[in-house]
Structure formats: structure tokens, C-alpha cells
Amino acid sequence: MAEFSQYLTLGLANETFGISIRNVREILDMRTISRLPHAPDFLLGMIDVRGIGYPIVDLRIKLGLPSVTATEATRIIILDVPMNDRLIGVGFVADCVFEVTDIDDEAIEPIPDVGGKWQSDYATGIGRKGEKFIVIFDLAKLMTRDEIPEARDALMDAPRAA
């Protein structure tokens, strides 16, 4: 019997990526982001969500893609990112969010080894939904502890909102 897991699918540069729904706190429209001095390029700054500050990461820059101007479809996805045996609240900026979809766990394929250098450290595998391929993010590998500041009170015990 096939086991399915749910993933939030999102778009970046005409590609489809998936994040386990277990890590998703909420999805927000794009909003003003307060800059942080001397932050890495991919760290856009911080936003306030109901009194909690969240660091915001531009997924395009983090993945080595060119930055683009936000559109009406641009979203901030607030996630629980596993770091050092706990969950840290982080916002990821995506070009768009598609849907929550079921993917057969047994059908998730490993990242192809094509004999060259392909930056795929951030992916745990590739899932399929019909004819479409979905690159599944490994959030622990995508972000490391020393790259983003902790959000105050945005740890494991923070309430989830939908």
C-alpha cells in the first residue's frame, strides 16, 4: 500500500519545488521587509507577524538564481526550519505558491548523479505529480545554523496559524 505525504508546491524560475506541509506555518502576501545591515545577500531582512520577528530568505538568491521584482503572485512562506535539534521560524520568498499536493513517498527518486557538479545539496529527492517533477527541499540542508538569525519566540513552541 502506497504511503503519501503532503507537500506545499511553489514556483521559482519556472521550476516546481515542494516543502513538507509539516514545516509550513503560514503563507503571506508579499510585504515590506526591514533590511538588516551586513546580512548575507540571500537574507532580505525581517518581518513582524503578530509580534514575532521572522528572518526572510530570498529562495532565488539562496539557490543561485537571479533576483526578480515581486509580483502579485509573490508569497512569503513562514516555515519551521530544523536547526540544531529544534525548529526555527524562517520566511522564504517564492515566486508563487501552487497548492498542497500528495506525493507517493516510495515514488520520490534520489537526486540524479550525472557525473558533474550539480548544486543539489538543498534537495532530498524528486517527486512526481502526473507528468510534473517536483524538487523536494531538505530544509536542514538548505539552511545552516550560522546563516540566519533566530526569530525571537519563533521556536518549536510557537503556535501554528493556517
Short mmCIF file of C-alpha atoms in Angstrom, two decimals:
data_model
loop_
_atom_site.label_atom_id
_atom_site.label_comp_id
_atom_site.label_asym_id
_atom_site.label_seq_id
_atom_site.Cartn_x
_atom_site.Cartn_y
_atom_site.Cartn_z
CA MET A 1 0.00 0.00 0.00
CA ALA A 2 1.46 3.35 -1.04
CA GLU A 3 2.20 5.97 1.62
CA PHE A 4 1.61 9.58 0.66
CA SER A 5 2.96 12.75 2.23
CA GLN A 6 1.65 16.24 1.68
CA TYR A 7 3.82 18.98 0.20
CA LEU A 8 3.27 22.66 -0.40
CA THR A 9 4.31 23.23 -4.01
CA LEU A 10 5.83 26.54 -5.03
CA GLY A 11 7.32 28.07 -8.12
CA LEU A 12 10.79 29.55 -8.60
CA ALA A 13 12.14 30.45 -12.03
CA ASN A 14 9.62 28.22 -13.85
CA GLU A 15 10.54 25.20 -11.71
CA THR A 16 8.36 23.48 -9.12
CA PHE A 17 9.62 22.79 -5.60
CA GLY A 18 7.99 21.10 -2.63
CA ILE A 19 8.19 21.64 1.11
CA SER A 20 6.72 19.16 3.56
CA ILE A 21 3.46 20.62 4.85
CA ARG A 22 4.60 19.65 8.36
CA ASN A 23 7.12 22.53 8.19
CA VAL A 24 4.68 25.19 6.95
CA ARG A 25 3.24 27.64 9.48
CA GLU A 26 1.51 30.04 7.12
CA ILE A 27 1.60 31.73 3.73
CA LEU A 28 1.61 35.51 3.48
CA ASP A 29 1.27 38.04 0.69
CA MET A 30 4.49 39.91 -0.01
CA ARG A 31 5.02 42.84 2.35
CA THR A 32 7.67 45.37 3.31
CA ILE A 33 10.80 43.70 4.70
CA SER A 34 13.06 45.60 7.11
CA ARG A 35 16.66 45.33 5.95
CA LEU A 36 19.43 44.03 8.21
CA PRO A 37 22.84 45.67 7.92
CA HIS A 38 25.69 43.41 6.76
CA ALA A 39 23.37 40.43 6.21
CA PRO A 40 24.22 37.86 3.53
CA ASP A 41 22.71 38.60 0.10
CA PHE A 42 20.02 35.93 0.43
CA LEU A 43 18.80 37.32 3.77
CA LEU A 44 16.41 40.11 2.80
CA GLY A 45 15.71 41.22 6.37
CA MET A 46 12.95 40.72 8.94
CA ILE A 47 9.17 40.99 9.09
CA ASP A 48 6.80 41.13 12.02
CA VAL A 49 3.95 38.62 12.15
CA ARG A 50 1.66 39.16 15.12
CA GLY A 51 4.50 40.37 17.33
CA ILE A 52 7.10 37.80 16.27
CA GLY A 53 10.07 38.74 14.09
CA TYR A 54 10.97 36.35 11.27
CA PRO A 55 14.12 36.45 9.13
CA ILE A 56 13.21 36.41 5.42
CA VAL A 57 15.24 34.46 2.87
CA ASP A 58 15.07 35.04 -0.89
CA LEU A 59 15.00 31.47 -2.20
CA ARG A 60 16.10 32.61 -5.66
CA ILE A 61 19.35 34.08 -4.32
CA LYS A 62 19.88 31.16 -1.92
CA LEU A 63 19.70 28.78 -4.91
CA GLY A 64 21.98 30.92 -7.09
CA LEU A 65 19.17 32.26 -9.27
CA PRO A 66 18.82 35.93 -10.24
CA SER A 67 16.63 38.07 -8.01
CA VAL A 68 13.40 39.41 -9.52
CA THR A 69 10.94 42.13 -8.60
CA ALA A 70 8.00 40.90 -6.52
CA THR A 71 4.66 40.45 -8.29
CA GLU A 72 1.10 39.96 -7.08
CA ALA A 73 1.83 36.21 -7.03
CA THR A 74 4.94 36.52 -4.82
CA ARG A 75 4.47 34.92 -1.40
CA ILE A 76 6.32 34.65 1.90
CA ILE A 77 6.10 31.15 3.34
CA ILE A 78 6.69 31.03 7.10
CA LEU A 79 8.36 27.72 7.93
CA ASP A 80 9.72 25.73 10.83
CA VAL A 81 13.31 25.04 9.75
CA PRO A 82 15.12 22.27 11.68
CA MET A 83 18.40 23.56 13.11
CA ASN A 84 20.44 22.14 15.97
CA ASP A 85 17.70 19.83 17.30
CA ARG A 86 14.99 22.48 17.31
CA LEU A 87 12.78 24.37 14.87
CA ILE A 88 13.47 27.99 13.93
CA GLY A 89 10.84 30.20 12.30
CA VAL A 90 12.02 31.49 8.91
CA GLY A 91 10.22 33.09 5.97
CA PHE A 92 11.06 32.06 2.40
CA VAL A 93 10.14 34.28 -0.55
CA ALA A 94 8.81 32.30 -3.52
CA ASP A 95 7.67 33.50 -6.96
CA CYS A 96 4.32 31.83 -6.33
CA VAL A 97 2.58 29.10 -4.36
CA PHE A 98 0.63 26.46 -6.27
CA GLU A 99 -1.12 24.03 -3.93
CA VAL A 100 -0.82 21.37 -1.27
CA THR A 101 -0.44 18.04 -3.01
CA ASP A 102 0.04 14.37 -2.10
CA ILE A 103 3.21 12.68 -3.31
CA ASP A 104 3.83 8.94 -3.02
CA ASP A 105 6.82 8.57 -0.66
CA GLU A 106 8.02 5.47 -2.49
CA ALA A 107 7.96 7.32 -5.82
CA ILE A 108 10.38 10.03 -4.63
CA GLU A 109 13.55 9.46 -6.60
CA PRO A 110 17.07 10.34 -5.48
CA ILE A 111 18.78 13.37 -6.98
CA PRO A 112 20.36 12.21 -10.27
CA ASP A 113 24.11 11.67 -10.22
CA VAL A 114 25.11 12.88 -13.67
CA GLY A 115 28.83 12.83 -13.04
CA GLY A 116 29.21 16.59 -12.83
CA LYS A 117 28.90 19.24 -10.22
CA TRP A 118 25.22 19.99 -9.75
CA GLN A 119 24.22 22.03 -6.75
CA SER A 120 21.57 19.82 -5.27
CA ASP A 121 22.57 19.81 -1.59
CA TYR A 122 19.28 21.51 -0.80
CA ALA A 123 17.11 18.68 -2.16
CA THR A 124 16.11 15.42 -0.56
CA GLY A 125 14.73 13.96 -3.80
CA ILE A 126 12.48 14.45 -6.79
CA GLY A 127 8.80 13.64 -6.61
CA ARG A 128 6.24 13.29 -9.37
CA LYS A 129 2.74 14.57 -9.73
CA GLY A 130 1.46 13.23 -13.03
CA GLU A 131 3.99 14.30 -15.65
CA LYS A 132 5.38 17.11 -13.48
CA PHE A 133 8.60 16.79 -11.45
CA ILE A 134 8.79 18.41 -8.02
CA VAL A 135 12.16 19.01 -6.35
CA ILE A 136 11.66 18.32 -2.64
CA PHE A 137 13.56 20.70 -0.36
CA ASP A 138 15.60 19.38 2.56
CA LEU A 139 15.24 22.41 4.83
CA ALA A 140 18.01 21.31 7.20
CA LYS A 141 20.47 21.19 4.31
CA LEU A 142 19.14 24.34 2.64
CA MET A 143 19.83 26.44 5.72
CA THR A 144 22.54 26.12 8.33
CA ARG A 145 22.53 27.46 11.86
CA ASP A 146 25.13 30.15 11.28
CA GLU A 147 23.41 31.64 8.23
CA ILE A 148 20.22 33.09 9.69
CA PRO A 149 19.36 34.79 12.97
CA GLU A 150 16.84 33.17 15.22
CA ALA A 151 13.41 34.69 15.29
CA ARG A 152 12.50 35.74 18.81
CA ASP A 153 9.92 33.33 20.21
CA ALA A 154 9.65 31.59 16.83
CA LEU A 155 10.87 28.28 18.13
CA MET A 156 9.19 24.89 18.47
CA ASP A 157 6.64 26.10 20.96
CA ALA A 158 5.34 28.91 18.74
CA PRO A 159 1.70 28.34 17.77
CA ARG A 160 0.88 27.42 14.20
CA ALA A 161 -1.57 29.50 12.22
CA ALA A 162 -3.24 28.45 9.00
#
